Amino acid sequence: MKPFVINRYGRIVFPFNFFPELDFSIFQTLDQFAAVIKRDFEEKAPTEADIVARVESRGYTGRYEVLRDLALHLFWVNRYAMTMYEKRPTRWRDVPRQRDDVFLPVFAARDSDEMTAAIEAAYRSLPPTWDEGTEDKVCRVLLDLFRHKKGAGDELPAIKPTVGEILANPKNLTYHLLAYDPDYPGYGHDDIIEFAHGVPELEALMRQAMVLHNQYRWDRAKTRLTEVGRLHDDDFVVVFHPRGDDVLRFIRRVKGAQRVRPRRPAPSESRRPVRPYPPIDVRARFAVMPRIEAIAVYKGERPCTNDDLVRNAAYCWSPMTVEEIREKTGIEQRLYTELDLDQMALLAARRALEKSGRKAEEIGAVLFCSCTSSKMMPSLATWLSGQLGMFQTHASCDIVAACAGLPYGLSEAVRLLQEVERPILVVCGEKFSDKIGTVRTSRMIFGDGAAALVVGPAPAGAAHDIEVLQTYASGPMSEVDSIIWPNPEFDNNITVYGPEVRALAKRYLVQMLDELRALPHPDGLAGASLLDAVDLIVPHQANKTMVVSLAQAAGVAPERLYFNIERVGNTSSASIPIALHDAVQEGVITRPVRVFAPGFGAGAVGGYAVLRVDPAVVA
């Protein structure tokens, strides 16, 4: 888990965007580790040659661009030190010679004075981008690091030699500090987290410069490379220690006998079903008709604006403005919570029960829909049952259907309703904010929230509220694996593969609309379909830009769709019920209306419900 913090200025800060911390327990080979390093540090980072070439071609238009490239490059140079090791200046006489958990880096000599002078001259010739004073302060830190870094970075191995290994060749060069002050000034954790600036880009850049400064917490002008065979007892060297036991175990795995990992079976060819799965006409299929008795929500209490994302730009993010985020996703802010997922779900469930007037002993089953729950035993549904005072239910279980959670939950609730003939509590909840890490595409989209619905048996002769249900799953493996969490290939962060997500969303949306167009109008109007009878479409709030374009391509006008994603973000299973709640609160739904609610997402799941929403049931 990688939670956000709130600094003294009331701003959201993502510490993991500035302090890289990888989960080494998941890496079995150097190749796995290298894939994460490539994504996080290499793909966006320019080399020394890249920076100089851009300087010579006058490709920089402002000082910020120069500074950002320098910071990206220096994060790349320190990619192994920052993720694997702690640097500890130590007297040579005190450095252990025989241990396998103490390392010394080997460097190649380089002369960067001319290169540094060219970059500094280019910086001075450019106009300040926003704030000359802050930009100059960042420049002093970064240029000093660039001038005195030893080695160009590309030749540095992830696994450093032990002291015994480096001594095998006395001519190996390592850091030698001509003077070392243990109180050399640096930046504390709070200094970095609490830093604030009016320009979001500079706030992030200054934090990055502070972190980089701390990688070389000594007088860099009094550092040289010395052959290990020439070191004296009182000379200070920089010893690398593993950052934790997981790192040391990883080093030992890599240096030891390599275990051959079992080969994963290749997926079978994806085949379509022998015949389509028809949508479920609730009145025709079931005896007990469902009625929605209450809808209640809990939305995250902490707005994370697009400005906040820019303020927290990580070393692995390409530049993106606030407006570009909005254009790409349709989102202006997403809501986060400091509560745990189970707390959010419980608050929504209590509100729904209160709104419905139902007591705990009346509930026949509890269904919890989520793809971000870390509570496996007991299931969150059984935990909710106990917290709400339910001594026994017919069934309490979790459903992992990601963004199709509501259609899946309602489908199971209607089936259970036939058995128990008493209300079913359906809870949908997600907490993404602590599971994203430094994956920008996920950070732009996902938010936190929970919603609960009480679905009870409709009185005899009364109108039922759930008319049609449909669920799907699977597809080609490229779509099944389009959204993954935890993803061991990328440090267990949520990973979104955009083109595949768009492909599955398009496939399911076209299929859903075709099915609704093939169903008759409920009032028997000649030449009209169920889709014509729909008053409002409330889709899963995935990505407004994407959903609108797919809907238009499928012949659905954007004005028929309701979105609240610009204010709450994508809350996966909870997104449709939260959107229904907000549509009532905003006065979009002022009377009982027929709603088409489609959802689609991870696992290549999909589904929809056609339901009657009465604003009176919304808490």
Coordinates of C-alpha atoms in Angstrom, one line a residue:
M1 CA 0.0 0.0 0.0
K2 CA 1.3 3.5 -0.9
P3 CA -0.9 6.0 0.8
F4 CA -1.0 9.8 0.3
V5 CA -0.4 12.2 3.1
I6 CA -1.7 15.7 3.9
N7 CA 0.9 18.3 4.6
R8 CA 0.6 21.3 6.8
Y9 CA -0.8 23.4 3.9
G10 CA -3.7 20.9 3.6
R11 CA -2.3 19.6 0.3
I12 CA -2.2 16.0 -0.9
V13 CA 1.3 14.6 -1.3
F14 CA 2.3 11.2 -2.7
P15 CA 5.5 10.4 -1.0
F16 CA 6.2 7.4 -3.3
N17 CA 6.5 9.8 -6.2
F18 CA 9.6 11.3 -4.6
F19 CA 11.0 8.5 -2.5
P20 CA 11.2 5.4 -4.7
E21 CA 10.5 2.2 -2.8
L22 CA 10.0 -1.0 -4.7
D23 CA 8.7 -4.3 -3.5
F24 CA 11.7 -6.6 -3.9
S25 CA 9.9 -9.6 -2.6
I26 CA 8.3 -10.1 -6.0
F27 CA 11.5 -10.0 -8.0
Q28 CA 13.0 -13.4 -8.8
T29 CA 15.3 -12.3 -11.5
L30 CA 17.3 -9.3 -12.7
D31 CA 15.2 -9.2 -15.8
Q32 CA 12.0 -8.6 -13.7
F33 CA 13.7 -5.8 -11.8
A34 CA 15.1 -4.3 -15.0
A35 CA 11.6 -4.1 -16.5
V36 CA 10.4 -1.9 -13.6
I37 CA 13.6 0.2 -13.7
K38 CA 13.2 0.7 -17.4
R39 CA 9.6 1.9 -17.0
D40 CA 10.1 4.1 -14.0
F41 CA 13.6 5.6 -14.7
E42 CA 14.8 5.0 -18.2
E43 CA 11.9 5.6 -20.6
K44 CA 11.5 9.3 -19.7
A45 CA 15.1 10.1 -18.8
P46 CA 17.4 11.9 -21.2
T47 CA 21.1 10.9 -21.3
E48 CA 23.9 13.4 -21.0
A49 CA 24.3 13.3 -24.8
D50 CA 20.5 14.0 -25.2
I51 CA 20.7 17.1 -23.0
V52 CA 23.8 18.5 -24.6
A53 CA 22.4 17.9 -28.1
R54 CA 19.2 19.7 -27.2
V55 CA 21.3 22.6 -25.7
E56 CA 23.4 22.8 -28.9
S57 CA 20.3 22.8 -31.1
R58 CA 18.6 25.4 -28.9
G59 CA 15.8 23.1 -28.3
Y60 CA 15.0 24.4 -24.9
T61 CA 12.5 27.3 -24.7
G62 CA 12.6 28.0 -21.0
R63 CA 14.7 27.3 -17.9
Y64 CA 12.2 24.8 -16.4
E65 CA 12.7 22.4 -19.4
V66 CA 16.4 22.3 -18.8
L67 CA 15.9 21.7 -15.1
R68 CA 13.4 18.9 -15.6
D69 CA 15.7 17.1 -18.0
L70 CA 18.6 17.4 -15.5
A71 CA 16.4 16.0 -12.7
L72 CA 15.1 13.1 -14.8
H73 CA 18.7 12.3 -15.8
L74 CA 19.9 12.4 -12.2
F75 CA 17.1 10.1 -11.0
W76 CA 18.2 7.7 -13.7
V77 CA 21.8 7.9 -12.6
N78 CA 20.7 7.1 -9.1
R79 CA 18.1 4.4 -10.1
Y80 CA 19.9 1.6 -8.2
A81 CA 21.1 3.6 -5.2
M82 CA 17.7 5.0 -4.6
T83 CA 15.8 1.8 -4.9
M84 CA 18.3 -0.7 -3.4
Y85 CA 20.9 0.9 -1.2
E86 CA 21.7 3.4 1.5
K87 CA 24.9 5.3 1.2
R88 CA 27.0 5.5 4.4
P89 CA 30.3 7.3 4.4
T90 CA 32.7 5.1 6.5
R91 CA 36.4 5.2 7.4
W92 CA 38.2 2.6 5.3
R93 CA 39.6 0.9 8.5
D94 CA 36.0 0.3 9.6
V95 CA 34.7 -1.2 6.4
P96 CA 34.1 -5.0 6.7
R97 CA 36.1 -7.0 4.2
Q98 CA 34.4 -10.4 4.3
R99 CA 30.7 -9.7 4.6
D100 CA 28.2 -10.3 1.7
D101 CA 25.8 -7.5 2.8
V102 CA 28.3 -4.5 2.4
F103 CA 29.1 -3.1 -1.0
L104 CA 31.3 -0.6 -2.7
P105 CA 30.5 0.9 -6.1
V106 CA 33.0 0.8 -8.9
F107 CA 33.2 4.0 -11.1
A108 CA 34.8 5.1 -14.3
A109 CA 36.6 8.4 -14.3
R110 CA 34.9 11.2 -16.3
D111 CA 35.4 14.9 -16.9
S112 CA 32.1 16.8 -17.0
D113 CA 33.3 20.4 -16.6
E114 CA 32.9 21.3 -20.2
M115 CA 29.5 19.6 -20.4
T116 CA 28.3 21.3 -17.2
A117 CA 29.4 24.7 -18.4
A118 CA 27.6 24.3 -21.7
I119 CA 24.3 23.4 -19.8
E120 CA 24.7 26.2 -17.4
A121 CA 25.3 28.7 -20.1
A122 CA 22.3 27.5 -22.0
Y123 CA 20.2 27.8 -18.8
R124 CA 21.4 31.4 -18.2
S125 CA 20.6 32.4 -21.8
L126 CA 17.0 31.3 -21.4
P127 CA 14.2 33.3 -19.8
P128 CA 12.8 32.2 -16.4
T129 CA 9.7 30.1 -16.9
W130 CA 7.8 31.1 -13.7
D131 CA 9.9 32.1 -10.7
E132 CA 13.6 33.0 -11.3
G133 CA 14.6 32.7 -7.6
T134 CA 13.2 29.1 -7.2
E135 CA 14.5 28.0 -10.6
D136 CA 18.0 29.3 -9.7
K137 CA 17.9 27.5 -6.4
V138 CA 17.0 24.2 -8.2
C139 CA 19.6 24.9 -10.8
R140 CA 22.4 25.2 -8.2
V141 CA 21.5 21.9 -6.7
L142 CA 21.1 20.0 -9.9
L143 CA 24.2 21.4 -11.7
D144 CA 26.3 20.7 -8.6
L145 CA 25.1 17.1 -8.6
F146 CA 25.7 16.8 -12.4
R147 CA 29.2 18.3 -12.2
H148 CA 30.4 16.0 -9.4
K149 CA 28.6 12.7 -10.2
K150 CA 31.1 10.0 -10.8
G151 CA 30.5 7.8 -13.8
A152 CA 28.0 8.6 -16.5
G153 CA 25.4 6.2 -15.1
D154 CA 25.0 3.8 -18.0
E155 CA 27.8 1.5 -16.9
L156 CA 26.7 1.2 -13.3
P157 CA 25.4 -2.3 -12.4
A158 CA 22.4 -3.0 -10.2
I159 CA 24.3 -5.5 -8.1
K160 CA 27.4 -3.7 -6.6
P161 CA 30.5 -5.7 -5.7
T162 CA 31.2 -6.6 -2.1
V163 CA 34.3 -5.2 -0.5
G164 CA 36.1 -8.5 -1.1
E165 CA 35.1 -8.5 -4.7
I166 CA 36.3 -4.9 -5.4
L167 CA 39.6 -5.6 -3.6
A168 CA 40.3 -8.4 -6.1
N169 CA 41.4 -5.7 -8.5
P170 CA 43.3 -3.0 -6.5
K171 CA 42.9 -0.6 -9.4
N172 CA 39.1 -0.4 -9.1
L173 CA 38.0 3.2 -8.6
T174 CA 35.5 4.1 -5.8
Y175 CA 34.3 7.2 -4.0
H176 CA 36.9 8.8 -1.8
L177 CA 35.7 11.7 0.4
L178 CA 38.6 14.1 1.1
A179 CA 36.5 15.6 3.9
Y180 CA 33.4 14.3 5.6
D181 CA 31.0 16.2 7.9
P182 CA 28.4 13.9 9.4
D183 CA 26.2 17.0 9.9
Y184 CA 26.5 18.1 6.3
P185 CA 23.2 20.0 5.5
G186 CA 20.4 18.0 3.8
Y187 CA 16.7 17.9 3.7
G188 CA 14.5 16.0 6.2
H189 CA 11.5 14.1 5.2
D190 CA 9.2 16.8 6.4
D191 CA 11.2 19.5 4.5
I192 CA 10.3 17.7 1.3
I193 CA 6.7 16.8 2.1
E194 CA 5.9 20.2 3.5
F195 CA 7.4 22.2 0.6
A196 CA 4.9 24.4 -1.2
H197 CA 5.0 26.7 -4.2
G198 CA 2.3 28.5 -6.1
V199 CA 3.4 26.9 -9.4
P200 CA 2.6 23.1 -9.3
E201 CA 5.4 22.2 -11.6
L202 CA 8.0 24.0 -9.5
E203 CA 6.7 22.5 -6.3
A204 CA 7.3 19.0 -7.7
L205 CA 10.7 19.9 -9.2
M206 CA 12.0 21.4 -5.9
R207 CA 11.0 18.2 -4.1
Q208 CA 12.9 16.2 -6.6
A209 CA 15.9 18.4 -6.2
M210 CA 15.8 17.9 -2.5
V211 CA 15.7 14.1 -2.8
L212 CA 18.6 14.1 -5.2
H213 CA 20.7 16.4 -3.0
N214 CA 20.3 13.9 -0.2
Q215 CA 21.8 11.2 -2.4
Y216 CA 25.2 13.0 -2.1
R217 CA 25.1 14.3 1.4
W218 CA 28.7 15.5 1.6
D219 CA 30.9 18.2 0.1
R220 CA 30.8 17.1 -3.5
A221 CA 33.7 19.4 -4.4
K222 CA 35.9 17.3 -2.1
T223 CA 35.1 14.0 -3.6
R224 CA 37.4 12.1 -6.0
L225 CA 37.8 8.6 -7.4
T226 CA 40.6 6.6 -5.8
E227 CA 42.0 3.2 -6.5
V228 CA 40.9 0.9 -3.7
G229 CA 44.5 -0.4 -3.4
R230 CA 45.7 3.1 -2.5
L231 CA 43.2 3.9 0.2
H232 CA 44.5 4.6 3.8
D233 CA 42.8 3.6 7.0
D234 CA 41.5 7.2 7.8
D235 CA 40.2 7.8 4.3
F236 CA 36.4 8.0 4.0
V237 CA 34.6 5.9 1.4
V238 CA 30.9 5.6 0.5
V239 CA 29.7 2.2 1.5
F240 CA 26.4 0.9 0.1
H241 CA 24.1 -1.1 2.4
P242 CA 20.9 -2.8 1.3
R243 CA 17.8 -0.8 2.1
G244 CA 16.1 -3.7 3.8
D245 CA 16.0 -7.5 4.1
D246 CA 13.9 -7.9 1.0
V247 CA 16.7 -6.1 -1.1
L248 CA 19.4 -8.3 0.5
R249 CA 17.4 -11.5 -0.2
F250 CA 16.9 -10.3 -3.8
I251 CA 20.7 -9.8 -4.2
R252 CA 21.4 -13.2 -2.8
R253 CA 18.8 -14.8 -5.1
V254 CA 20.4 -13.1 -8.2
K255 CA 24.0 -14.0 -7.2
G256 CA 23.2 -17.5 -6.3
A257 CA 22.0 -20.5 -8.3
Q258 CA 19.2 -19.3 -10.6
R259 CA 15.9 -21.1 -10.0
V260 CA 14.2 -22.0 -13.3
R261 CA 10.7 -20.6 -13.0
P262 CA 7.9 -22.8 -14.3
R263 CA 6.8 -21.8 -17.7
R264 CA 3.4 -20.3 -17.8
P265 CA 0.9 -22.2 -19.9
A266 CA 0.0 -20.4 -23.2
P267 CA -3.7 -19.2 -23.3
S268 CA -6.0 -21.2 -25.5
E269 CA -7.5 -19.7 -28.6
S270 CA -10.4 -17.4 -27.7
R271 CA -13.7 -18.9 -29.0
R272 CA -17.1 -17.3 -29.0
P273 CA -19.9 -19.1 -27.1
V274 CA -22.0 -21.6 -29.1
R275 CA -24.9 -19.2 -28.8
P276 CA -25.2 -15.7 -27.3
Y277 CA -26.3 -15.2 -23.7
P278 CA -29.6 -13.4 -23.9
P279 CA -30.3 -10.6 -21.4
I280 CA -32.5 -11.5 -18.5
D281 CA -36.0 -10.2 -18.6
V282 CA -36.7 -10.1 -14.8
R283 CA -40.5 -10.2 -15.0
A284 CA -40.5 -13.1 -17.4
R285 CA -37.8 -15.1 -15.5
F286 CA -38.5 -14.6 -11.8
A287 CA -41.4 -14.8 -9.5
V288 CA -40.3 -12.4 -6.8
M289 CA -40.0 -8.9 -8.3
P290 CA -37.2 -6.6 -7.0
R291 CA -37.7 -3.2 -5.6
I292 CA -34.9 -0.7 -4.9
E293 CA -35.6 0.5 -1.4
A294 CA -32.6 2.7 -0.8
I295 CA -29.4 4.0 -2.4
A296 CA -26.7 5.6 -0.2
V297 CA -23.1 6.6 -0.8
Y298 CA -19.9 7.6 0.9
K299 CA -17.6 9.7 -1.3
G300 CA -13.9 10.4 -0.5
E301 CA -13.5 13.5 1.6
R302 CA -10.2 14.6 0.1
P303 CA -10.3 16.2 -3.4
C304 CA -7.3 15.4 -5.5
T305 CA -7.3 18.0 -8.3
N306 CA -5.4 17.9 -11.6
D307 CA -3.3 20.7 -10.0
D308 CA -2.4 18.2 -7.2
L309 CA -1.3 15.6 -9.8
V310 CA 1.1 18.2 -11.4
R311 CA 2.4 19.2 -7.9
N312 CA 3.2 15.5 -7.3
A313 CA 4.8 14.8 -10.7
A314 CA 7.0 11.8 -10.3
Y315 CA 10.4 11.1 -11.8
C316 CA 8.7 8.7 -14.3
W317 CA 6.0 11.0 -15.6
S318 CA 6.2 12.8 -18.9
P319 CA 5.0 16.4 -18.7
M320 CA 1.3 16.9 -18.7
T321 CA -0.7 20.0 -17.9
V322 CA -3.9 20.3 -15.9
E323 CA -5.8 21.0 -19.1
E324 CA -4.3 18.0 -20.9
I325 CA -5.4 15.7 -18.1
R326 CA -9.0 17.1 -18.3
E327 CA -9.0 16.7 -22.1
K328 CA -7.7 13.1 -22.0
T329 CA -10.0 11.9 -19.2
G330 CA -12.8 14.4 -18.6
I331 CA -11.7 14.5 -15.0
E332 CA -11.0 17.7 -13.1
Q333 CA -10.6 16.1 -9.7
R334 CA -10.9 12.7 -8.1
L335 CA -11.9 12.1 -4.5
Y336 CA -9.7 10.2 -2.0
T337 CA -10.3 9.1 1.5
E338 CA -8.2 8.6 4.6
L339 CA -10.6 5.8 5.7
D340 CA -10.1 2.2 5.0
L341 CA -12.3 0.5 2.4
D342 CA -14.2 -1.4 5.0
Q343 CA -15.0 1.8 6.9
M344 CA -16.3 3.5 3.8
A345 CA -18.4 0.4 2.9
L346 CA -19.9 0.3 6.4
L347 CA -20.8 3.9 6.4
A348 CA -22.6 3.5 3.0
A349 CA -24.4 0.3 4.2
R350 CA -25.6 1.9 7.4
R351 CA -27.0 4.9 5.5
A352 CA -28.8 2.6 3.1
L353 CA -30.4 0.5 5.9
E354 CA -31.5 3.7 7.7
K355 CA -33.0 5.1 4.5
S356 CA -34.8 1.9 3.7
G357 CA -36.2 1.5 7.3
R358 CA -34.9 -2.1 7.4
K359 CA -33.4 -3.6 10.5
A360 CA -30.4 -5.9 10.5
E361 CA -32.5 -9.0 11.3
E362 CA -34.6 -8.4 8.2
I363 CA -31.7 -8.7 5.7
G364 CA -31.4 -12.0 3.9
A365 CA -28.0 -11.6 2.2
V366 CA -25.1 -9.2 1.9
L367 CA -23.1 -8.9 -1.3
F368 CA -19.9 -6.8 -1.5
C369 CA -18.6 -5.9 -4.9
S370 CA -15.0 -4.6 -5.2
C371 CA -11.7 -5.2 -7.0
T372 CA -9.5 -3.4 -4.4
S373 CA -10.3 -5.2 -1.2
S374 CA -7.3 -6.5 0.7
K375 CA -9.5 -8.2 3.3
M376 CA -9.7 -11.9 2.2
M377 CA -10.6 -13.6 5.4
P378 CA -13.2 -12.8 6.6
S379 CA -14.7 -11.6 3.4
L380 CA -15.7 -8.0 3.6
A381 CA -19.4 -9.0 3.1
T382 CA -19.3 -11.2 6.2
W383 CA -17.4 -8.5 8.1
L384 CA -20.2 -6.0 7.1
S385 CA -22.8 -8.5 8.2
G386 CA -21.2 -8.8 11.7
Q387 CA -20.6 -5.0 12.0
L388 CA -24.3 -4.3 11.1
G389 CA -25.5 -6.7 13.7
M390 CA -26.7 -9.5 11.5
F391 CA -26.6 -12.8 13.5
Q392 CA -27.1 -14.9 10.3
T393 CA -27.7 -14.3 6.6
H394 CA -28.6 -16.8 3.9
A395 CA -25.4 -15.6 2.1
S396 CA -22.7 -13.0 2.6
C397 CA -20.0 -13.0 0.0
D398 CA -17.7 -10.9 -2.1
I399 CA -17.9 -10.5 -5.8
V400 CA -14.9 -9.4 -7.8
A401 CA -16.3 -7.9 -11.0
A402 CA -14.4 -4.7 -11.1
C403 CA -16.2 -1.9 -13.0
A404 CA -19.2 -4.2 -13.8
G405 CA -19.7 -4.7 -10.0
L406 CA -23.2 -3.1 -9.9
P407 CA -24.7 -5.3 -12.7
Y408 CA -23.1 -8.4 -11.2
G409 CA -24.2 -7.5 -7.7
L410 CA -27.8 -6.7 -8.8
S411 CA -28.0 -9.9 -10.9
E412 CA -26.9 -12.0 -7.9
A413 CA -29.2 -10.1 -5.6
V414 CA -32.3 -10.7 -7.8
R415 CA -31.4 -14.5 -7.9
L416 CA -31.0 -14.6 -4.1
L417 CA -34.3 -12.7 -3.7
Q418 CA -36.1 -15.7 -5.1
E419 CA -34.7 -17.9 -2.4
V420 CA -34.9 -15.7 0.7
E421 CA -37.8 -13.4 -0.2
R422 CA -36.4 -10.7 2.0
P423 CA -34.2 -7.7 1.3
I424 CA -30.6 -8.0 -0.1
L425 CA -27.9 -5.5 0.8
V426 CA -25.6 -4.8 -2.2
V427 CA -22.5 -2.8 -1.3
C428 CA -20.0 -1.6 -3.9
G429 CA -16.8 0.0 -2.8
E430 CA -13.3 0.8 -4.0
K431 CA -10.1 2.4 -2.5
F432 CA -7.6 3.0 -5.2
S433 CA -5.6 5.9 -3.8
D434 CA -3.1 3.7 -1.9
K435 CA -2.6 1.1 -4.6
I436 CA -1.5 3.3 -7.5
G437 CA 2.2 4.0 -6.7
T438 CA 3.8 6.0 -9.5
V439 CA 1.6 4.9 -12.4
R440 CA 0.4 8.2 -13.8
T441 CA -2.3 6.8 -16.1
S442 CA -4.0 5.1 -13.1
R443 CA -3.4 8.2 -10.8
M444 CA -5.2 10.4 -13.3
I445 CA -8.3 8.2 -13.4
F446 CA -9.1 6.4 -10.2
G447 CA -10.8 7.7 -7.0
D448 CA -12.2 6.3 -3.8
G449 CA -15.9 5.8 -2.9
A450 CA -18.6 3.3 -1.7
A451 CA -22.3 2.9 -2.4
A452 CA -25.0 0.6 -1.0
L453 CA -28.4 -0.4 -2.2
V454 CA -31.2 -2.3 -0.4
V455 CA -33.0 -4.5 -2.9
G456 CA -36.2 -5.9 -1.4
P457 CA -39.3 -7.8 -2.7
A458 CA -41.8 -5.5 -4.4
P459 CA -45.3 -5.6 -2.8
A460 CA -47.9 -7.6 -4.8
G461 CA -49.1 -5.7 -7.8
A462 CA -46.5 -2.9 -7.4
A463 CA -44.1 -2.0 -10.2
H464 CA -40.7 -3.6 -10.1
D465 CA -37.6 -1.5 -10.3
I466 CA -35.1 -3.9 -12.1
E467 CA -36.3 -4.8 -15.5
V468 CA -33.4 -6.2 -17.5
L469 CA -30.1 -7.7 -16.3
Q470 CA -27.0 -8.8 -18.3
T471 CA -23.5 -9.8 -17.4
Y472 CA -20.5 -10.9 -19.5
A473 CA -16.9 -12.0 -18.9
S474 CA -13.7 -12.9 -20.6
G475 CA -12.6 -12.3 -24.2
P476 CA -9.1 -12.4 -25.7
M477 CA -6.4 -12.5 -23.1
S478 CA -5.1 -9.0 -24.2
E479 CA -8.4 -7.6 -22.9
V480 CA -8.7 -9.9 -19.9
D481 CA -5.3 -8.6 -18.7
S482 CA -6.0 -5.0 -19.8
I483 CA -6.1 -3.8 -16.1
I484 CA -4.1 -5.7 -13.5
W485 CA -3.7 -5.3 -9.7
P486 CA -1.5 -6.3 -8.2
N487 CA 0.9 -6.5 -11.1
P488 CA 4.2 -8.1 -10.1
E489 CA 5.7 -7.0 -13.4
F490 CA 5.3 -3.4 -12.3
D491 CA 6.0 -3.3 -8.6
N492 CA 2.5 -4.6 -7.8
N493 CA 0.9 -1.3 -8.8
I494 CA -2.4 -1.0 -10.7
T495 CA -1.5 -1.1 -14.4
V496 CA -3.8 0.1 -17.1
Y497 CA -3.2 -0.8 -20.8
G498 CA -5.2 1.9 -22.6
P499 CA -5.7 0.5 -26.1
E500 CA -6.9 -2.9 -24.7
V501 CA -9.3 -1.1 -22.3
R502 CA -10.7 0.9 -25.2
A503 CA -11.1 -2.3 -27.3
L504 CA -13.1 -4.1 -24.6
A505 CA -15.2 -1.1 -23.8
K506 CA -16.1 -0.7 -27.5
R507 CA -16.9 -4.4 -27.9
Y508 CA -19.2 -4.5 -24.9
L509 CA -20.9 -1.2 -25.5
V510 CA -21.8 -2.1 -29.0
Q511 CA -23.1 -5.5 -27.8
M512 CA -25.2 -3.9 -25.1
L513 CA -26.7 -1.3 -27.3
D514 CA -27.5 -4.0 -30.0
E515 CA -29.3 -6.1 -27.3
L516 CA -31.4 -3.1 -26.1
R517 CA -32.3 -2.2 -29.7
A518 CA -33.5 -5.8 -30.2
L519 CA -35.8 -5.8 -27.1
P520 CA -39.3 -4.5 -27.5
H521 CA -40.5 -1.2 -26.0
P522 CA -42.1 -1.9 -22.6
D523 CA -45.2 0.0 -23.6
G524 CA -45.5 -2.0 -26.9
L525 CA -44.9 1.0 -29.1
A526 CA -44.6 -0.1 -32.7
G527 CA -41.2 0.3 -34.2
A528 CA -39.7 1.3 -30.9
S529 CA -37.2 -0.6 -28.7
L530 CA -36.2 -0.7 -25.1
L531 CA -33.4 1.7 -25.8
D532 CA -35.9 4.2 -27.1
A533 CA -37.7 3.9 -23.7
V534 CA -34.6 4.7 -21.7
D535 CA -34.8 8.1 -20.1
L536 CA -31.2 8.4 -19.0
I537 CA -28.0 6.5 -19.6
V538 CA -25.7 6.4 -16.5
P539 CA -22.6 4.5 -17.6
H540 CA -19.7 3.3 -15.5
Q541 CA -17.6 6.4 -15.1
A542 CA -14.5 5.0 -16.7
N543 CA -13.1 7.9 -18.8
K544 CA -15.5 10.5 -20.0
T545 CA -13.6 11.3 -23.2
M546 CA -13.4 7.6 -24.2
V547 CA -17.0 6.7 -23.3
V548 CA -18.5 9.7 -25.1
S549 CA -16.6 8.9 -28.3
L550 CA -17.5 5.2 -28.2
A551 CA -21.2 6.1 -27.5
Q552 CA -21.3 8.5 -30.4
A553 CA -19.7 5.9 -32.7
A554 CA -22.5 3.5 -31.6
G555 CA -25.2 6.0 -32.5
V556 CA -26.0 7.4 -29.0
A557 CA -26.1 11.1 -28.5
P558 CA -23.8 12.5 -25.7
E559 CA -26.7 14.4 -24.2
R560 CA -28.4 11.1 -23.2
L561 CA -25.5 10.2 -20.9
Y562 CA -24.9 11.4 -17.4
F563 CA -21.4 11.9 -16.0
N564 CA -20.1 13.0 -12.6
I565 CA -16.6 11.7 -13.2
E566 CA -15.2 15.2 -13.6
R567 CA -15.7 15.6 -9.8
V568 CA -15.2 12.1 -8.3
G569 CA -13.1 10.2 -10.7
N570 CA -13.5 6.5 -11.7
T571 CA -14.6 4.5 -8.6
S572 CA -15.0 1.2 -10.5
S573 CA -17.8 -0.9 -9.0
A574 CA -19.1 2.1 -7.0
S575 CA -19.2 4.5 -10.0
I576 CA -22.7 3.8 -11.3
P577 CA -24.6 4.0 -7.9
I578 CA -22.6 7.1 -6.9
A579 CA -23.5 8.6 -10.3
L580 CA -27.2 7.7 -9.7
H581 CA -27.0 9.4 -6.3
D582 CA -25.4 12.6 -7.7
A583 CA -27.9 12.7 -10.6
V584 CA -30.7 12.9 -8.0
Q585 CA -28.8 15.5 -5.9
E586 CA -28.2 17.7 -8.9
G587 CA -31.8 17.6 -10.1
V588 CA -31.1 15.6 -13.2
I589 CA -33.4 12.9 -11.9
T590 CA -36.5 14.5 -10.4
R591 CA -39.1 11.8 -10.9
P592 CA -39.0 8.0 -11.4
V593 CA -37.1 7.4 -14.6
R594 CA -35.9 4.4 -16.6
V595 CA -32.1 4.2 -16.5
F596 CA -29.7 2.1 -18.6
A597 CA -26.6 1.5 -16.5
P598 CA -23.7 -0.3 -18.4
G599 CA -20.4 -1.2 -16.9
F600 CA -17.2 -2.8 -18.2
G601 CA -13.6 -3.2 -17.1
A602 CA -10.9 -5.4 -15.6
G603 CA -11.0 -9.2 -16.4
A604 CA -12.9 -8.1 -19.5
V605 CA -16.1 -8.1 -17.5
G606 CA -19.2 -6.3 -18.6
G607 CA -22.8 -6.0 -17.8
Y608 CA -25.8 -3.7 -17.5
A609 CA -29.0 -3.1 -15.7
V610 CA -32.2 -1.4 -17.0
L611 CA -33.8 -0.1 -13.8
R612 CA -36.3 2.3 -12.5
V613 CA -34.8 4.9 -10.3
D614 CA -37.1 6.8 -8.0
P615 CA -35.4 9.9 -6.4
A616 CA -37.3 9.2 -3.2
V617 CA -35.1 6.2 -2.4
V618 CA -31.8 8.1 -2.6
A619 CA -30.3 9.0 0.8

